[in-house]
Coordinates of C-alpha atoms and ligand atoms in Angstrom, one line a residue:
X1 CA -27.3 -13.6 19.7
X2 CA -23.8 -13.1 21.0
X3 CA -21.3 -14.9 19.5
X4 CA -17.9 -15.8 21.0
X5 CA -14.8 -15.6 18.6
X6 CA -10.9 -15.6 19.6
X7 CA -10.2 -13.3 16.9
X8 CA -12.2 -10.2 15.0
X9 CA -10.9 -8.9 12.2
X10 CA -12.8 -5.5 11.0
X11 CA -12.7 -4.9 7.2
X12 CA -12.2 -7.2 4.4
X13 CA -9.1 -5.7 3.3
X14 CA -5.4 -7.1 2.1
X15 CA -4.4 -6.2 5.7
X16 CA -7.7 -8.1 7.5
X17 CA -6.9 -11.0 5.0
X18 CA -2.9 -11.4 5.6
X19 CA -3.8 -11.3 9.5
X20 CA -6.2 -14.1 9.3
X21 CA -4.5 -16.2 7.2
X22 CA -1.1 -16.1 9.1
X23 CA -2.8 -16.5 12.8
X24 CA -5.2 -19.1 11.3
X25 CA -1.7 -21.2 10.4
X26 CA -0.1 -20.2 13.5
X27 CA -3.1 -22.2 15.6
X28 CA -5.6 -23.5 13.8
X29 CA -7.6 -23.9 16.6
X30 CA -8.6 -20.2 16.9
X31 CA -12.0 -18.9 16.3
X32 CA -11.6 -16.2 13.8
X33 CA -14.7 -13.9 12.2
X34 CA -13.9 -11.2 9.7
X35 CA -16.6 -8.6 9.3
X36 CA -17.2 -6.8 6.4
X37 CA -19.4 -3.5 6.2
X38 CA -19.8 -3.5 1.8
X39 CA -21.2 -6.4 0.2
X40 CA -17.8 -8.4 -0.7
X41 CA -14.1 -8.2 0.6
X42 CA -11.3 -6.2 -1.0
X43 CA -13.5 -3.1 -2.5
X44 CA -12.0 -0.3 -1.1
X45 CA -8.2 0.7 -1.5
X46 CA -7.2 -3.5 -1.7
X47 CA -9.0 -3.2 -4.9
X48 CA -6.9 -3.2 -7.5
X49 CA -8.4 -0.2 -9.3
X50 CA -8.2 2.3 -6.3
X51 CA -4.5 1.4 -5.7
X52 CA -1.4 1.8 -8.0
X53 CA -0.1 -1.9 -7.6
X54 CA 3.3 -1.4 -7.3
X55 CA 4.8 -3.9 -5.4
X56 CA 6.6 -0.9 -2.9
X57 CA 10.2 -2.2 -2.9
X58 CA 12.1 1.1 -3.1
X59 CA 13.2 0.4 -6.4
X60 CA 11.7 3.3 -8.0
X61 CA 9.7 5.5 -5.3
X62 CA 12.5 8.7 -5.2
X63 CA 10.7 9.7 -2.0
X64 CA 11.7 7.1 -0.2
X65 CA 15.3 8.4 -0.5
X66 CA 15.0 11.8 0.3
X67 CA 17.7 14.4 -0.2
X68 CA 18.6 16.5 2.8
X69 CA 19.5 20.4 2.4
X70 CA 23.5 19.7 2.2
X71 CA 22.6 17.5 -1.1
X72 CA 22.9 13.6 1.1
X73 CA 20.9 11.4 0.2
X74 CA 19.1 9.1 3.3
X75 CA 18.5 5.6 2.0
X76 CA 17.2 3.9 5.2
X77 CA 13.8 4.0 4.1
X78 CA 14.2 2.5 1.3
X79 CA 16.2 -0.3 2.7
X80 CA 13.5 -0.9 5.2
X81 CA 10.6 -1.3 2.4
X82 CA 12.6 -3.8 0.4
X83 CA 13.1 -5.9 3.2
X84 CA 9.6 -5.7 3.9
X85 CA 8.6 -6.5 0.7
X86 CA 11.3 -9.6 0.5
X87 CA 9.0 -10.4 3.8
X88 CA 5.8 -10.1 1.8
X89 CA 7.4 -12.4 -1.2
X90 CA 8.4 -15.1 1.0
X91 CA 4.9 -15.3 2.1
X92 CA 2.8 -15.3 -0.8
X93 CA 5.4 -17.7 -2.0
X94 CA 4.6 -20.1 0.5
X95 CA 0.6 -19.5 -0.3
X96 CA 1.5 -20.4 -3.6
X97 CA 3.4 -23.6 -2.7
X98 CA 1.0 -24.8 -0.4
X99 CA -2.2 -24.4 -3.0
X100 CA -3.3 -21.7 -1.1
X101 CA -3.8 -19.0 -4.0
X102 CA -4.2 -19.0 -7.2
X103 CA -1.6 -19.2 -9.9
X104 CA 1.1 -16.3 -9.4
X105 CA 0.1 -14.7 -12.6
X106 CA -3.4 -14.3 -11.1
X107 CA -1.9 -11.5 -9.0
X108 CA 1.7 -10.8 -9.4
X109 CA 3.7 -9.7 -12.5
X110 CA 7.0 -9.2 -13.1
X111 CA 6.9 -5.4 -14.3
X112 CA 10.4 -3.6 -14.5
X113 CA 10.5 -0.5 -11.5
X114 CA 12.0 2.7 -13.0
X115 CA 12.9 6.1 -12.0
X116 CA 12.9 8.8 -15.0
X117 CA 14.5 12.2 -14.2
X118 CA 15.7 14.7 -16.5
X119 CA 17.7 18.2 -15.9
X120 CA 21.1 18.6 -14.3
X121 CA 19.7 18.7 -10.7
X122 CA 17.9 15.9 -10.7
X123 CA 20.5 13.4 -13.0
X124 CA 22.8 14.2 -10.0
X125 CA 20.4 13.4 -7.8
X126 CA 19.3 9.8 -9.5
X127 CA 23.3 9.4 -10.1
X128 CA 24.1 9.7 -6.2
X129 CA 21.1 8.1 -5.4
X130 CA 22.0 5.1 -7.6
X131 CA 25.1 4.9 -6.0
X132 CA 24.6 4.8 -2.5
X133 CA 21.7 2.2 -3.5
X134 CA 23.1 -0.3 -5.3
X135 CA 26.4 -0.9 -3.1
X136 CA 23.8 -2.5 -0.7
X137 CA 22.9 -6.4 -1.6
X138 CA 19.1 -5.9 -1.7
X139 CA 19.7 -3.2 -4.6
X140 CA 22.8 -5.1 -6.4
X141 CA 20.9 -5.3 -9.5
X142 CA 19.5 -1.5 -10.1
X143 CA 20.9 -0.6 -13.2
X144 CA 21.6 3.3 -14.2
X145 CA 22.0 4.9 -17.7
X146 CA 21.7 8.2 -19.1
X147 CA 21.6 6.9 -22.9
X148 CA 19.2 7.5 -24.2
X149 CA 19.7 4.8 -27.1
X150 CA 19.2 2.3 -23.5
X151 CA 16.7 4.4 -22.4
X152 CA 14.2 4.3 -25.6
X153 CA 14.9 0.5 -25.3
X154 CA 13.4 0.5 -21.6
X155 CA 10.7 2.9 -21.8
X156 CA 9.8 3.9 -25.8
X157 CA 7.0 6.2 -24.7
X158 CA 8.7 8.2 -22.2
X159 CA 11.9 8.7 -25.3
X160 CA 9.7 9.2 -28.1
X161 CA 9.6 12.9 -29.3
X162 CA 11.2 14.4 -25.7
X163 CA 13.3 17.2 -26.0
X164 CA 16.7 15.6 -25.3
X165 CA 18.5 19.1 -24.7
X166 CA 17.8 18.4 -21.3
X167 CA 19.9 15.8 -19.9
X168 CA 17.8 12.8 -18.8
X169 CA 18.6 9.5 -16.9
X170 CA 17.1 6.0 -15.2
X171 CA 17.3 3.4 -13.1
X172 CA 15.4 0.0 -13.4
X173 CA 15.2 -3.0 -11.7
X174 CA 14.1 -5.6 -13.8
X175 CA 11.8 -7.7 -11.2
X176 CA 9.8 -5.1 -10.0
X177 CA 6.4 -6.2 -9.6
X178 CA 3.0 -5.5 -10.6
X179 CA 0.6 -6.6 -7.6
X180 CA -3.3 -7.0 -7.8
X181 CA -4.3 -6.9 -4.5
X182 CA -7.3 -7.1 -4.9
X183 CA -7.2 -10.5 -6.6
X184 CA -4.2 -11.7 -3.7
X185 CA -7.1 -10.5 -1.0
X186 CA -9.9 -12.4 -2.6
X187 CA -7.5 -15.7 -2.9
X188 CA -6.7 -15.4 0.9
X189 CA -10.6 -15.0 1.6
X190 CA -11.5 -17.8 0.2
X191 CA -9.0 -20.1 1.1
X192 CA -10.0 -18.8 4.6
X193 CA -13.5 -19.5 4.0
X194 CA -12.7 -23.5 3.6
X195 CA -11.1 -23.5 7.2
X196 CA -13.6 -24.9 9.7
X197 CA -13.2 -22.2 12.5
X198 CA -13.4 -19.0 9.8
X199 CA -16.5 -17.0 9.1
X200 CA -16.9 -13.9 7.4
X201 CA -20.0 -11.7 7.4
X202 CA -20.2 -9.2 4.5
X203 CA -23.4 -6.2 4.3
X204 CA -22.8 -5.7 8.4
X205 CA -20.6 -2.3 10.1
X206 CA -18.7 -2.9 13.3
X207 CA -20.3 0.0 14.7
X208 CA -19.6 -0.6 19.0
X209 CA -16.6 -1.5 20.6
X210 CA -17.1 -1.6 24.7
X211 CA -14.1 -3.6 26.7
X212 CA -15.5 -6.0 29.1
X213 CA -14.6 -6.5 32.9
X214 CA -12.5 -9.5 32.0
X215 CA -10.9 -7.5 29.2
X216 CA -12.8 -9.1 26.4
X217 CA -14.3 -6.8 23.5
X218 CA -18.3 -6.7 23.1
X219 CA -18.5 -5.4 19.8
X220 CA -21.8 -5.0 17.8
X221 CA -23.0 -4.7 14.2
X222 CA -25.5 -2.8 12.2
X223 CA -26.6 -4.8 8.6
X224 CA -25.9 -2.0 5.9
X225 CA -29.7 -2.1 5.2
X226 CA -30.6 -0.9 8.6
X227 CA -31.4 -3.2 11.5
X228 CA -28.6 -4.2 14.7
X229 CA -27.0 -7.5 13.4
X230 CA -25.8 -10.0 16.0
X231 CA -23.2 -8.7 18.1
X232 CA -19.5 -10.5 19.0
X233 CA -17.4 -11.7 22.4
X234 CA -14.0 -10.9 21.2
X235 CA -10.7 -11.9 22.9
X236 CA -8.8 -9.9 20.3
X237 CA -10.0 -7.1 17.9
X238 CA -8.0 -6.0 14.9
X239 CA -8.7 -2.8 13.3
X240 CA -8.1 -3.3 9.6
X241 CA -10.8 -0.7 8.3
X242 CA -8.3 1.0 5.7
X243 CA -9.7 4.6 5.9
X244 CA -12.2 4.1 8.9
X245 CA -10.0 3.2 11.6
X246 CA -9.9 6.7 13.3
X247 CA -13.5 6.4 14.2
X248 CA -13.2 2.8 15.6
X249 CA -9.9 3.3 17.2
X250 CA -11.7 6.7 18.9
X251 CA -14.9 4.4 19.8
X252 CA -12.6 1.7 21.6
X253 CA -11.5 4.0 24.1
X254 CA -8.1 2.7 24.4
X255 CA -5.4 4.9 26.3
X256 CA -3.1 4.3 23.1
X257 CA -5.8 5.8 20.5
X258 CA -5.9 9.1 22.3
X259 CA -5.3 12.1 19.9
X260 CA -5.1 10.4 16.6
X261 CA -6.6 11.8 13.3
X262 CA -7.0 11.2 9.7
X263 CA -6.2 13.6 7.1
X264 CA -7.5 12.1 3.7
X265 CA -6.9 12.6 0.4
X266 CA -8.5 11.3 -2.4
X267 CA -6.8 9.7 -5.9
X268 CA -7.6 9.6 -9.7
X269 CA -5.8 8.6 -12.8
X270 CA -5.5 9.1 -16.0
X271 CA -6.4 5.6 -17.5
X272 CA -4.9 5.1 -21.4
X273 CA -8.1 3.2 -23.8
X274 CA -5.8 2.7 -26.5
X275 CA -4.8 -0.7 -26.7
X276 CA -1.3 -0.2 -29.2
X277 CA -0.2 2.8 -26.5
X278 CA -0.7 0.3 -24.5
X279 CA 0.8 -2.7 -25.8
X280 CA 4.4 -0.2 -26.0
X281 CA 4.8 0.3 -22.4
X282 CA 6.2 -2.5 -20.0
X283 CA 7.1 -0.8 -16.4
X284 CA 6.3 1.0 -13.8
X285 CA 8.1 4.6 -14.5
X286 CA 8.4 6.7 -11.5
X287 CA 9.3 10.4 -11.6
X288 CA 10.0 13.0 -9.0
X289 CA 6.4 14.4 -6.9
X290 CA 6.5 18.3 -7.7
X291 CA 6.9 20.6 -5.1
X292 CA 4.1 21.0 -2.4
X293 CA 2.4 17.7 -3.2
X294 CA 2.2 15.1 -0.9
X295 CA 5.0 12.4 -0.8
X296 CA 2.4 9.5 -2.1
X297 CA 1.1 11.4 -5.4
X298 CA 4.5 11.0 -6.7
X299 CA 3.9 10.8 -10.8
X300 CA 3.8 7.2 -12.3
X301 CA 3.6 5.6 -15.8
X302 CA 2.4 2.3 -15.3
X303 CA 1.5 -1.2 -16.8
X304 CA -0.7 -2.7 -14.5
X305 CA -2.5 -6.6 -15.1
X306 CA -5.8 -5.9 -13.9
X307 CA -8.1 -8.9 -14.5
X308 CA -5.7 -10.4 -16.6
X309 CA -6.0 -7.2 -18.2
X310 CA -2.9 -4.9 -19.4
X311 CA -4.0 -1.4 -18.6
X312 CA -2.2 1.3 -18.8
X313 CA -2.2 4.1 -16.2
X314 CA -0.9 7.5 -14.7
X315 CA -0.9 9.4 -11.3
X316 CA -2.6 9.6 -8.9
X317 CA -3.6 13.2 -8.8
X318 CA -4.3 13.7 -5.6
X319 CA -7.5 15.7 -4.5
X320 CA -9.4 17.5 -1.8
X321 CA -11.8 14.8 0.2
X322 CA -13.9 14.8 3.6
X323 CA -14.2 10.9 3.5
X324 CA -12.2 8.1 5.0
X325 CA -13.1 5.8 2.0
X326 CA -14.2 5.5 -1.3
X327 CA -17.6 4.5 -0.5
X328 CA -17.5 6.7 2.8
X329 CA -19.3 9.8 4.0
X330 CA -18.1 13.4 3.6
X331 CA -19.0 13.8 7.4
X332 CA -16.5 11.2 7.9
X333 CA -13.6 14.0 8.7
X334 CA -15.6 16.5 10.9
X335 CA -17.2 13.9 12.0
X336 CA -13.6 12.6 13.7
X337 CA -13.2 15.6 15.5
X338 CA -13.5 14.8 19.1
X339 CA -12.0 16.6 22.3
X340 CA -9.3 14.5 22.6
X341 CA -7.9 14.9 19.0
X342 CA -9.3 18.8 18.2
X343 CA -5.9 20.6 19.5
X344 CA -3.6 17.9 17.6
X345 CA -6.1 18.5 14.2
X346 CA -6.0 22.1 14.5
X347 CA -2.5 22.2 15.2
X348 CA -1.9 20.0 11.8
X349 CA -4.7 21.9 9.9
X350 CA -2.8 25.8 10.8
X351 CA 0.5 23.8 9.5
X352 CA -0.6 21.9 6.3
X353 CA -2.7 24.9 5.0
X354 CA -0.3 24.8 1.4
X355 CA -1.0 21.1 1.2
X356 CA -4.9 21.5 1.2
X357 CA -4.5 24.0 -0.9
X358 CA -2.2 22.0 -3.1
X359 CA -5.0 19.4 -3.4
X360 CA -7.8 21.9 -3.6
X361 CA -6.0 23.0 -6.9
X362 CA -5.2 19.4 -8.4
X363 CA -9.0 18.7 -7.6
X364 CA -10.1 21.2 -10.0
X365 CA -7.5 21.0 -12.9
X366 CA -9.1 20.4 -16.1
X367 CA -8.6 17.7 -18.6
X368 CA -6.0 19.3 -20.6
X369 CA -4.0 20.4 -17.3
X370 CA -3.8 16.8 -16.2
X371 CA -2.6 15.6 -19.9
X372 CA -0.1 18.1 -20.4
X373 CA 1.2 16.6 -17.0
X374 CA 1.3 13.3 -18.4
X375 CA 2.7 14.7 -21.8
X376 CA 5.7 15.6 -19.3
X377 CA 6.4 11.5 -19.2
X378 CA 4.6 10.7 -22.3
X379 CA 5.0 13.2 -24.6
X380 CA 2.9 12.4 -27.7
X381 CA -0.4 11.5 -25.3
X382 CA -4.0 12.3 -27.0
X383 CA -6.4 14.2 -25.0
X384 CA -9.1 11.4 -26.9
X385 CA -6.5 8.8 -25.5
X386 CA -7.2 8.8 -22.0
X387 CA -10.1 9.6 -19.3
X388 CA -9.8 10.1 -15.4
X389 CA -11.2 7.3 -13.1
X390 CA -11.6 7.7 -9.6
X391 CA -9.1 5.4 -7.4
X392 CA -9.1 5.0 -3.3
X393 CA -9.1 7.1 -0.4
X394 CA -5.6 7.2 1.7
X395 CA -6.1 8.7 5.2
X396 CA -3.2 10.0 6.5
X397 CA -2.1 9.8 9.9
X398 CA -2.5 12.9 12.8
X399 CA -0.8 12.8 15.4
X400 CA 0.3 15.2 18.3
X401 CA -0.2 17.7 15.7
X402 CA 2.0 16.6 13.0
X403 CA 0.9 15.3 9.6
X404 CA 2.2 11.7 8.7
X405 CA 2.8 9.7 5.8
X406 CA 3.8 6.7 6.9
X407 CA 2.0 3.3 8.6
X408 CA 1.9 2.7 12.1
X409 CA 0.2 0.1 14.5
X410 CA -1.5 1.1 17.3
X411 CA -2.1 -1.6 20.2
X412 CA -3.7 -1.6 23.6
X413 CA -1.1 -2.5 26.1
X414 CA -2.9 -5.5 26.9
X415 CA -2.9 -6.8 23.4
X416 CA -6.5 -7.5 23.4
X417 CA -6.5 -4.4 20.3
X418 CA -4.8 -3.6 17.4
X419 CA -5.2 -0.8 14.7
X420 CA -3.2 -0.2 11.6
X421 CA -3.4 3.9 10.7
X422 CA -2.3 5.3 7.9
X423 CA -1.3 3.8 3.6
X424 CA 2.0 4.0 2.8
X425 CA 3.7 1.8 1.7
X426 CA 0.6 -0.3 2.3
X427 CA -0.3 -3.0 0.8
X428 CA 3.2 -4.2 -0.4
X429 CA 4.6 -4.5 3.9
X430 CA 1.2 -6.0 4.7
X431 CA 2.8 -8.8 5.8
X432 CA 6.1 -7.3 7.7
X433 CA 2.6 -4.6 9.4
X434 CA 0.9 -8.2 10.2
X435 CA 3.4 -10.0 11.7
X436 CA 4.5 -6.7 14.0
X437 CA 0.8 -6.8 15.5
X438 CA 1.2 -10.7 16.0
X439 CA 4.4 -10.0 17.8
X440 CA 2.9 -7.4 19.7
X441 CA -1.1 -8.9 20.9
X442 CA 0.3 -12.3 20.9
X443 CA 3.7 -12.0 22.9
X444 CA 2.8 -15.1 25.4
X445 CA 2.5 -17.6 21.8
X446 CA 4.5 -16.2 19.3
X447 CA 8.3 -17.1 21.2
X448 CA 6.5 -20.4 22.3
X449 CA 5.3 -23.8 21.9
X450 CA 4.7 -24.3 17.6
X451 CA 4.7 -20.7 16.8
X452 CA 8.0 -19.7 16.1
X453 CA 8.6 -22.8 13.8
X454 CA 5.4 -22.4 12.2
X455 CA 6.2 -18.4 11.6
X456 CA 9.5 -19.8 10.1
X457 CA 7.9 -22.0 7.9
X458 CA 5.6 -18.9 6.4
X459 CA 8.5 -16.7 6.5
X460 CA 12.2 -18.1 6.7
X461 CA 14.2 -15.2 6.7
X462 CA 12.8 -11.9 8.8
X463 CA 13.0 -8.7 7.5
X464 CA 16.9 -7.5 9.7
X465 CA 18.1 -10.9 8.5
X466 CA 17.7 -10.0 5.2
X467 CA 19.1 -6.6 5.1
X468 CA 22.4 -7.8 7.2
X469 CA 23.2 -11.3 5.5
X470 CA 23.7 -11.1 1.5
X471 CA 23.8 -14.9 1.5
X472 CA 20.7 -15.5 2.7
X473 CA 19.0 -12.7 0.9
X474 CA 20.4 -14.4 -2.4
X475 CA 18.5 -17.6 -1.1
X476 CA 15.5 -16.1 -0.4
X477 CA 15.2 -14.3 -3.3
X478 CA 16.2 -17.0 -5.8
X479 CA 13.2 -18.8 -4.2
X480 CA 10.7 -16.3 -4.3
X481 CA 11.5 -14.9 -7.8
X482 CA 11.5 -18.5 -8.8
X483 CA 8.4 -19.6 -7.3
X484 CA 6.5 -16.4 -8.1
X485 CA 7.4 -16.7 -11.7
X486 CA 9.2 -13.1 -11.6
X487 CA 12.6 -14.3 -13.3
Ligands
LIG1 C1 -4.4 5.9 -4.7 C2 -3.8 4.8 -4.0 C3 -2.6 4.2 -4.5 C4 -2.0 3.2 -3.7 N1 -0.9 2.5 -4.3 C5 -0.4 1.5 -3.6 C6 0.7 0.8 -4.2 O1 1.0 1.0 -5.4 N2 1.2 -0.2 -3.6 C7 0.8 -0.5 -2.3 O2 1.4 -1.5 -1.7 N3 -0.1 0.1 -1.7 C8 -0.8 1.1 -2.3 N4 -1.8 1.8 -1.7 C9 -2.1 1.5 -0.3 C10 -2.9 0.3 -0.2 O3 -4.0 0.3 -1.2 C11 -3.5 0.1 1.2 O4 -2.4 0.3 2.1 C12 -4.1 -1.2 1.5 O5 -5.0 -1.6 0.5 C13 -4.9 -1.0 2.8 O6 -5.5 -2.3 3.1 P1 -6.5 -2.3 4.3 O7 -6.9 -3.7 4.4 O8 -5.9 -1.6 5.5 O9 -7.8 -1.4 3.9 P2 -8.9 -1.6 2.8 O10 -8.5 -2.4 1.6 O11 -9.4 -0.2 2.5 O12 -10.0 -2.4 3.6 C14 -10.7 -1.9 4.7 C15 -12.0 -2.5 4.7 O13 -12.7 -2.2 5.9 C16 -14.1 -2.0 5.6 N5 -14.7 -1.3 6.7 C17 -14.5 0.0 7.0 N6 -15.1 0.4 8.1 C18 -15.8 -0.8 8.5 C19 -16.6 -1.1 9.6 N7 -16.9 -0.2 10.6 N8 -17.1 -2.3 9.8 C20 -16.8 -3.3 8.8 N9 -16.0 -3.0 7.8 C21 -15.5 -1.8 7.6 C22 -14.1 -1.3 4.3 O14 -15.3 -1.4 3.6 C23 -12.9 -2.0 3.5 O15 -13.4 -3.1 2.8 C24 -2.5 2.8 -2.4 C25 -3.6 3.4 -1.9 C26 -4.3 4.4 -2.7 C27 -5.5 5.0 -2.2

């Protein structure tokens, strides 16, 4: 049986979810399906165990201010992701207000966002960085101290028994947030799941994506135990398969898809099973990635509310994988090799040779090399203390050669596809990413007819707005901090 659906949304992910739930408001009217290839949404990196949680806002993340070689400091980036995440607040905050998710508390915390440094290079840096940073409206409240009297009060674990000849310093924003996107996915599912023209399908791979004459998409489905499943009439197809999209984007065809790859790595932590260590520490304590390692394995002590749970956690230590998710295959990279993306993967695998074997390296440290990293943050942690879990798969992004660590959307000119490559920052701009392919596959509706007031409704105040008019950022944030319970 063929069934005929406005919308597909492939993968049960935060990003899948967010995309439904906005077009879904935007015109009710609109057949939507979300297919799902494991046996319930929001199990791969949405999870909140395979992601870090940290509501990205630039806050504490030092490599999204990176220093150039003349010792400047580029704070664009960072910019950028706070509006984005302003973006994201506003709409969970109208979820929340319209009894479409659970209670705040179910999936965001308040959780202070610090960056820790210590020696003389790096206190400059934070210094500077602080500086430049909190002249800007959306940073006006980033506090800096190198006391360490202030600095035991904010972060007694880090201070305790550290050798305070070197000089040390921080930063910390006091309503950074703790996210569990896994729980905020699940909430949108379901409130999905009680609109009429919604359906989701779990246990079934998109596995077939063939464009029609008329520019429709024929895609089909195999059930994970085997058989073909039904297959879909699609007038637009979203690619939301976290780690997987490579292989769909490549299996669609489109002109726009041509010479992408995916360069994964894989994640651990360290996760703390002592509940008084645990009880001491309230924030997310960034420090400064060491040299070689990818930007996104930058080190972080963290609280995180997991299940209602407070867990304490650090890493990611980043690792040497074939697979494009967590519950993937390790053919999954070779198996992405095609001959329109061999030259670009080569060109990035002769160039990133030190990264691979960066992760190579931090794949096989041993127990007491990863806790005498975190003794670095923490330094009276027990080696009985702690054990390493397994967290997600982030794939990142090949293309023309280059290695990328950023997120970008990839549409078919007609709009009738859309594909969102690459993790970082993820989760945290799934909203700011959503609306982008909305504005993109949906030109004709989003400037017309009910759209625009019902976007406006979701999201008041875009992301440029927010960065150029203090006023209205105040607004908006007094709101969302409100509303979200993150005072
Ligand atoms: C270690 C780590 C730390 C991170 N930390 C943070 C953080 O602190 N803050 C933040 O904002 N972001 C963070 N991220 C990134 C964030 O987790 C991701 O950006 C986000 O979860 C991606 O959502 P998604 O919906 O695109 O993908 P996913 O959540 O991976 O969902 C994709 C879904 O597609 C399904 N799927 C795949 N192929 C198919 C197919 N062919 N057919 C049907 N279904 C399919 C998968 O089973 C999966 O459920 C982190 C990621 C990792 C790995």
């Amino acid at each position: 049986m063929i069934e005929k659906v406005d919308v597909l949304l492939v993968g049960g992910g935060v990003m899948s979810a967010t995309l439904g739930t906005l077009l879904s408001r935007l015109d009710p009217a609109l057949k939507i399906a979300m297919v799902e290839r494991l046996d319930g949404v929001a199990q791969e990196s949405s999870d909140a165990w395979n992601n870090a949680g940290t509501g990205h806002a630039g806050y504490c993340e030092l490599n999204y201010t990176p220093q150039g070689a003349d010792g400047s400091i580029a704070i664009h980036r960072a910019l950028a992701i706070n509006a984005s995440f302003e973006v994201s607040l506003q709409f969970w905050s109208w979820l929340v207000e319209q009894g479409l998710l659970p209670a705040p508390t179910a999936f965001i915390r308040a959780t202070p966002h610090s960056s820790f440094v210590w020696g003389e290079a790096d206190v400059a840096f934070l210094r500077q960085r602080h500086a430049l940073l909190s002249r800007h409206p959306l940073f006006q409240d980033m506090v800096y101290s190198e006391d360490t009297s202030q600095l035991h009060a904010w972060m007694p674990l880090v201070m305790e028994q550290r050798d305070t000849r070197l000089p040390v310093a921080a930063t910390r924003v006091g309503y950074g947030t703790d996210v569990d996107f896994g729980t905020l996915t699940r909430g949108m599912v379901e409130a999905l799941l009680k609109h009429p023209q919604f359906s989701l399908r779990t246990g079934c791979t998109v596995n077939q994506l063939v464009r029609q004459g008329d520019g429709r998409w024929h895609v089909s489905l195999r059930s994970s135990t085997g058989g073909n499943e039904a297959a879909f009439d699609v007038g637009f197809v979203f690619l939301g398969a976290g780690g997987a999209v490579v292989p769909l984007l490549q299996k669609s065809g489109i002109v726009e898809g041509r010479g992408y790859g995916g360069f994964p790595v894989s994640g651990q932590w360290l996760v703390c099973h002592n509940p008084d260590v645990i009880r001491r520490h309230h924030a997310k304590v960034y420090g400064k990635a060491p040299i070689g390692a990818p930007p996104m394995s930058v080190p972080h002590l963290d609280t995180r509310i997991i299940d209602g749970q407070p867990t304490l956690l650090f890493g990611p230590f980043a690792g040497f994988t074939t697979k494009f998710l967590k519950q993937g295959s390790c053919l999954d990279l070779p198996s992405s090799v095609s001959r329109d993306n061999l030259k670009s993967m080569l060109h990035a695998g002769m160039h990133n040779l030190g990264l691979t074997h960066y992760l190579v390296g931090e794949a096989l440290q041993s127990h007491r090399q990863r806790m005498d990293y975190l003794r670095l943050f923490f330094p009276q942690a027990r080696d009985d203390e702690w054990s390493l879990a397994a967290a997600g798969q982030r794939v990142q992004i090949i293309k023309h050669g280059q290695l990328e660590f950023g997120t970008e959307i990839v549409a078919a000119a007609d709009g009738s596809l859309a594909a969102l490559l690459g993790a970082s920052p993820g989760a945290s701009t799934s909203v700011q990413a959503m609306i982008e392919v909305i504005e993109r596959c949906f030109k004709a509706r989003i400037g017309s007819g009910e759209w625009p007031a019902s976007m406006a409704a979701m999201v008041p105040a875009d992301q440029k707005s927010l960065r150029e008019n203090a006023d209205l950022l105040g607004k908006v944030r007094r709101r969302t901090l409100a509303t979200l319970g993150l005072n």
